Short mmCIF file of C-alpha atoms in Angstrom, two decimals:
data_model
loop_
_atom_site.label_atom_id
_atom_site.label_comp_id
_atom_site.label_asym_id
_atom_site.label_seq_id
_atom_site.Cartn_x
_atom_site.Cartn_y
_atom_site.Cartn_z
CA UNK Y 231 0.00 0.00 0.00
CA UNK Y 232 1.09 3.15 -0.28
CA UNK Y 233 2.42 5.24 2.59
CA UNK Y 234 0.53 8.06 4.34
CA UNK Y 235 1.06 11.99 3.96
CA UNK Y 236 3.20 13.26 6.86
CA UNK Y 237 3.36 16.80 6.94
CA UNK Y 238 6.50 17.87 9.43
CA UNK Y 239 5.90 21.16 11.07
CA UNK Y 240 8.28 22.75 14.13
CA UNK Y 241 11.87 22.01 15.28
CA UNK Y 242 12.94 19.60 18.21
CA UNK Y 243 11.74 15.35 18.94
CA UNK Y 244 9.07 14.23 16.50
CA UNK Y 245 5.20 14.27 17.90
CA UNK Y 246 3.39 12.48 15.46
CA UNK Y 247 -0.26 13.79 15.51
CA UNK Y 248 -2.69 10.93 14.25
CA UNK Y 249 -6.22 12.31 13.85
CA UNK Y 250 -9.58 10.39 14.02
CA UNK Y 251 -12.45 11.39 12.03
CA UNK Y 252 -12.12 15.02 11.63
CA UNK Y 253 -8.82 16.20 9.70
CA UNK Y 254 -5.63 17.02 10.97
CA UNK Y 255 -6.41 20.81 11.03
CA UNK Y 256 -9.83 20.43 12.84
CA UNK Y 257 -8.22 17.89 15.35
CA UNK Y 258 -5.07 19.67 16.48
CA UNK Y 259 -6.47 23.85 16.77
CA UNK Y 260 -4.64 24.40 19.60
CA UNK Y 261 -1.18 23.17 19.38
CA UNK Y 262 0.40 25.55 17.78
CA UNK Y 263 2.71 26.40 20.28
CA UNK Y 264 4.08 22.87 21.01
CA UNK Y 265 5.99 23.62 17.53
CA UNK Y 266 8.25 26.19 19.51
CA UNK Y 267 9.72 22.87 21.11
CA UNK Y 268 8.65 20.11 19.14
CA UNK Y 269 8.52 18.84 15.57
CA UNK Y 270 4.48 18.03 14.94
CA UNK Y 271 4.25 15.41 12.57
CA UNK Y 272 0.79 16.04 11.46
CA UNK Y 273 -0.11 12.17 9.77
CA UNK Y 274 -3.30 11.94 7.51
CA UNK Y 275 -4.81 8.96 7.73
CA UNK Y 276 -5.95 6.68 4.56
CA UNK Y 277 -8.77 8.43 3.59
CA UNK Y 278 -7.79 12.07 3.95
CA UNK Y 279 -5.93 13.54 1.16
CA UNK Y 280 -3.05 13.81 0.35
CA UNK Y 281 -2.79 10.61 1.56
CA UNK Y 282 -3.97 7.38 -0.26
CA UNK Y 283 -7.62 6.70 -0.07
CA UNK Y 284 -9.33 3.83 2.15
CA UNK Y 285 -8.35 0.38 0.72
CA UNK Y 286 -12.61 -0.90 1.43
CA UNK Y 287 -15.42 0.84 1.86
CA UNK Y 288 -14.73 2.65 5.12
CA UNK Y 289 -11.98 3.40 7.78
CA UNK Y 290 -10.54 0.44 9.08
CA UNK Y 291 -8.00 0.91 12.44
CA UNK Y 292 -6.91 -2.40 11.20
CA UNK Y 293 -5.30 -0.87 7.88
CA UNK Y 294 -4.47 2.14 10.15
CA UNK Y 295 -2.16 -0.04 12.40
CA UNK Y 296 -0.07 -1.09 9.69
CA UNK Y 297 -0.07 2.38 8.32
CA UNK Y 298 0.99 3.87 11.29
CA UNK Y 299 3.53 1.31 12.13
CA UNK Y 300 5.69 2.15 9.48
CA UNK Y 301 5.36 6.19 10.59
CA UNK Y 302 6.30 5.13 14.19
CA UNK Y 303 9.10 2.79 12.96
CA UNK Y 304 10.70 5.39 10.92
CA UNK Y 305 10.32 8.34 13.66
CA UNK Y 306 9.97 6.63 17.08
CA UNK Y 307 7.84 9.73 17.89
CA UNK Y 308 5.95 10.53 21.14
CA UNK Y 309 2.54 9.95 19.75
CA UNK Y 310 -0.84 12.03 20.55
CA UNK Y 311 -4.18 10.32 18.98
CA UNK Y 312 -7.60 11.06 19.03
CA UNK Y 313 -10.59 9.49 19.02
CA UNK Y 314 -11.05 6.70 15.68
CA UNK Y 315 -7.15 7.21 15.23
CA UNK Y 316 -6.19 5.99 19.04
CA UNK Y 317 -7.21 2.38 17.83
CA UNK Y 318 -4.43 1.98 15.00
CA UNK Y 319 -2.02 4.03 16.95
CA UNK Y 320 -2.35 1.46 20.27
CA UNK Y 321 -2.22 -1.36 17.58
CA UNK Y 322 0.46 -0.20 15.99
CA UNK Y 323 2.50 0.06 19.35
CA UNK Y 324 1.55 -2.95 20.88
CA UNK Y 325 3.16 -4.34 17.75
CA UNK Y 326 6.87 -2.53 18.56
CA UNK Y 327 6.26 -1.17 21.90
CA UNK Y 328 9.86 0.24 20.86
CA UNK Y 329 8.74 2.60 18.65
CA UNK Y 330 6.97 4.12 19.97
CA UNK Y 331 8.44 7.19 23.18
CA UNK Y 332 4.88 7.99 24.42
CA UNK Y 333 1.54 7.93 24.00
CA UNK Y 334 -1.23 10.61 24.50
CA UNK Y 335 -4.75 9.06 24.24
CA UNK Y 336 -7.62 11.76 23.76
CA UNK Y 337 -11.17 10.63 24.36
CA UNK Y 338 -11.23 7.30 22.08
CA UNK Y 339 -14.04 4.70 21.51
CA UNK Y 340 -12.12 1.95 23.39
CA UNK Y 341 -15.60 1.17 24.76
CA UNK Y 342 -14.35 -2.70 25.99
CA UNK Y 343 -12.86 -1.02 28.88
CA UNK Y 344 -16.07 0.47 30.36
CA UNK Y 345 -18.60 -2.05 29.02
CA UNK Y 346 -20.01 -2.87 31.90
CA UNK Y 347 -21.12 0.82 32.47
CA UNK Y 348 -24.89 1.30 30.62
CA UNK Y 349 -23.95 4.76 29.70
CA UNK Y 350 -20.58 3.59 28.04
CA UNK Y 351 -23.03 0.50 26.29
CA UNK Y 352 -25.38 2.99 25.20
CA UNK Y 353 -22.76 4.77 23.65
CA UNK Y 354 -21.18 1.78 21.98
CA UNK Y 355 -23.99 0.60 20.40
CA UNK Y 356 -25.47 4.26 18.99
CA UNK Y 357 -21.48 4.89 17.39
CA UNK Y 358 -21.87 1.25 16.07
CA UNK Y 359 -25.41 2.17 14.69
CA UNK Y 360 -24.24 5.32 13.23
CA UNK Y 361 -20.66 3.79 11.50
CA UNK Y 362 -23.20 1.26 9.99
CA UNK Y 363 -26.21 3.20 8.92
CA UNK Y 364 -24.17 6.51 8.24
CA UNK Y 365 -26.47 9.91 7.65
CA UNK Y 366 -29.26 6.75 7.58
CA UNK Y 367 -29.02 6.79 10.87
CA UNK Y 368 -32.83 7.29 13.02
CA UNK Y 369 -32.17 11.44 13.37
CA UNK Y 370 -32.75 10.83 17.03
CA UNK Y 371 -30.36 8.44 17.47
CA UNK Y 372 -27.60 9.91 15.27
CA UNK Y 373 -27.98 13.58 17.04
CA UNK Y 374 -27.89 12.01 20.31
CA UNK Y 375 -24.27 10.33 18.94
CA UNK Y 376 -23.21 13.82 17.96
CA UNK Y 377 -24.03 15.36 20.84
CA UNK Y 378 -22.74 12.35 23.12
CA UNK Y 379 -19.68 12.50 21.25
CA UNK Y 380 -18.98 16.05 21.43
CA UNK Y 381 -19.60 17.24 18.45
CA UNK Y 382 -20.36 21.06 18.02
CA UNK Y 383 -23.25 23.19 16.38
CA UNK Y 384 -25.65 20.06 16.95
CA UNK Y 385 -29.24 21.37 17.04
CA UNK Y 386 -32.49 20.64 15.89
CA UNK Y 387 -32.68 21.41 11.86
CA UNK Y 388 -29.84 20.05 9.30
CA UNK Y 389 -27.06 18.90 10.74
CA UNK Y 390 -23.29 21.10 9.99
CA UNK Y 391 -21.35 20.38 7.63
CA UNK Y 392 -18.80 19.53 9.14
CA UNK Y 393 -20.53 16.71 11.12
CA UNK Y 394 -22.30 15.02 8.31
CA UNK Y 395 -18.90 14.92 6.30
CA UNK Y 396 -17.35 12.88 9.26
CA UNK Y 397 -20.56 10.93 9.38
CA UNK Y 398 -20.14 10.07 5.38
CA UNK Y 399 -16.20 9.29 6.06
CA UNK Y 400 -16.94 6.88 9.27
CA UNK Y 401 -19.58 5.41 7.23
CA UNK Y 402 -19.12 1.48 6.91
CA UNK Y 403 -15.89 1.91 9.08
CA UNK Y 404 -14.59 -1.20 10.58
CA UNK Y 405 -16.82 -0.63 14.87
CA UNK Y 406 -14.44 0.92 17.36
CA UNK Y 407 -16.70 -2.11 19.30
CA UNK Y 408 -14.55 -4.64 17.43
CA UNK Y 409 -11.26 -3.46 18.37
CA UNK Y 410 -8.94 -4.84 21.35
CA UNK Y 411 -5.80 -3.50 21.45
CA UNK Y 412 -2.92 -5.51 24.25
CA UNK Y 413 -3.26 -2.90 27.28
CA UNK Y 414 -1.29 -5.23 29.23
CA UNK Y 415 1.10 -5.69 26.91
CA UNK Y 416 1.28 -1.82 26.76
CA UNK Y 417 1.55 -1.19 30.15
CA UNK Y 418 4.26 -4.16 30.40
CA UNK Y 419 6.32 -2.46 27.89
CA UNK Y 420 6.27 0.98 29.91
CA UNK Y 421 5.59 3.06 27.58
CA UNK Y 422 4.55 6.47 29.55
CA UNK Y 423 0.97 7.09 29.09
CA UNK Y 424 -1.39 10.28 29.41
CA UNK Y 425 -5.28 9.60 28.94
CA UNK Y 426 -7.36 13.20 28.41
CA UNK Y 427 -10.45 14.11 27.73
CA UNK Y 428 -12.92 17.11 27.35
CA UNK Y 429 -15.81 16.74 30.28
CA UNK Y 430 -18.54 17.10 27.66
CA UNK Y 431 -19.98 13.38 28.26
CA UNK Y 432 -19.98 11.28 31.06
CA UNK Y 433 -20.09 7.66 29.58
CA UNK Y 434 -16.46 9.43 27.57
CA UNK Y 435 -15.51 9.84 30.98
CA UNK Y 436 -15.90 6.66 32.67
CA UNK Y 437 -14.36 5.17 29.25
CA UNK Y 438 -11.20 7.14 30.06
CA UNK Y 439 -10.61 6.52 33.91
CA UNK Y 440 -10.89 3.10 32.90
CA UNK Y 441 -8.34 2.85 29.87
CA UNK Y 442 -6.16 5.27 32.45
CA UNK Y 443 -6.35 2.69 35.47
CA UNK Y 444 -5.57 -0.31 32.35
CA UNK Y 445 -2.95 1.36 31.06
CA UNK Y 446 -1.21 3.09 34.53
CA UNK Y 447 -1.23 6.41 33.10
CA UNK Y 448 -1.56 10.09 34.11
CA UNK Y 449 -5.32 11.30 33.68
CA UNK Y 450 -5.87 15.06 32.45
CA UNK Y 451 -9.35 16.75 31.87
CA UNK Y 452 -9.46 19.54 29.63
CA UNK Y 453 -13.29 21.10 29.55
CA UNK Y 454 -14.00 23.97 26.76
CA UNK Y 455 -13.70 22.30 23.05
CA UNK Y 456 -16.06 19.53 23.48
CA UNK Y 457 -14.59 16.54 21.62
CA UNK Y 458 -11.97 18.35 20.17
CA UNK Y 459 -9.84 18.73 23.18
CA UNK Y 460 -6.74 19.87 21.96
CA UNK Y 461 -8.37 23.29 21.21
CA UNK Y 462 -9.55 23.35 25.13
CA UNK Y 463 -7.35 25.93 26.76
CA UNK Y 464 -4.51 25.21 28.79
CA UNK Y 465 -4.48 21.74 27.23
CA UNK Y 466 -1.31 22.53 24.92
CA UNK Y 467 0.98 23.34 28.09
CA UNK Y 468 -0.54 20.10 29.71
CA UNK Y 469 0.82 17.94 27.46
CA UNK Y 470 3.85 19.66 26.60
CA UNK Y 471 4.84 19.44 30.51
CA UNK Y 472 3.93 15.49 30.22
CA UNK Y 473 6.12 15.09 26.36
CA UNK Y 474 9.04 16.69 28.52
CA UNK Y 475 9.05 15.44 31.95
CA UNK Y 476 6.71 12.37 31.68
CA UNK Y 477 8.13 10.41 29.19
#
């Protein structure tokens, strides 16, 4: 297959960015400044020009992990994910724990480790529903996934569009439900490990305390930008403080 667009941007160890189903651009508002001390490797995943598109019908973290391998392989980066792109990326380094410096883990759909909890379930199966059905979706049930999932501008009328663009990309994507990445295997390895999230949505953050307890890592909540929480402020010195003194 052919390999992904990485876009290098800043001076100083590689941060490779890998977005989930909103673009690099939308994803990362907010970092800027990190490039004052870092180099941001800002990866598009299959499916997002300029790189290659999907290889099926939808995104597939499957196809992602072995994308994303060869990116951390080449690099050895610190990596930051979010959302749909977390699945490939933990893949990916449960494959070579080696390379892979850190990892930064912003609200994904790792629902297995919170399964148990009805409003992480409920959650499960409407993203399931939605990556299925796509803009088919009941409109009831696919708002209350936007608005569960921290999407913004989600009222009643036609939906942004922004958010039925993602909904057409994640449309017959291979279910977050399906995935189970090694955590154990993770946490064995030592990788350091920072879990963060936006305080928009409970069930999101029950999800994360769990995959923060799985994984031993540090926990930070960063309310203001919804799903999106690299745009939340403060959250760019957060994580710069963990990239230098955490890992």
């Amino acid at each position: 297959m052919d390999a992904l667009a990485v876009h290098r941007w800043g001076d100083g160890p590689e941060v490779a960015l890998v977005h989930g189903g909103a673009g690099p651009k939308t994803t990362w508002a907010g970092l800027d400044s990190l490039a004052e001390r870092w180099s941001l490797l800002l990866v598009y995943r299959r499916g997002f020009p300029p790189s290659p598109p999907v290889a099926g019908l939808g995104q597939d973290f499957l196809i992602d992990a072995e994308d994303l391998a060869s990116v951390f392989d080449e690099y050895r980066p610190h990596v930051v994910a979010h959302s749909y792109g977390v699945l490939g990326s933990l893949l990916a380094a449960v494959r070579n724990p080696w390379a892979v410096r850190s990892l930064t883990l912003i609200e994904p759909p790792l629902y297995f480790v919170a399964d148990h909890d009805p409003a992480v379930a409920r959650l499960r199966r409407l993203g399931d529903l939605v990556l299925t059905e796509g803009l088919d979706t009941d409109p009831a049930a696919l708002r209350e996934f936007l608005v569960l999932s921290g999407s913004p501008g989600i009222a009643e009328g036609p939906l942004p569009a922004a958010a039925a663009a993602a909904v057409r990309r994640a449309h017959h994507g291979r279910l977050p439900s399906q995935a189970r990445p090694d955590l154990d295997a993770l946490r064995g390895a030592g990788i350091p490990a920072l879990v963060a999230s936006g305080a928009h949505t409970p069930a999101l953050e029950t999800l994360c305390d769990a995959l923060a307890i799985a994984l031993d890592a540090h926990r930070v909540t960063a309310p203001g930008a919804g799903h999106f929480v690299a745009a939340a402020p403060g959250f760019a010195d957060r994580l710069h403080t963990f990239l230098a003194t955490g890992a």
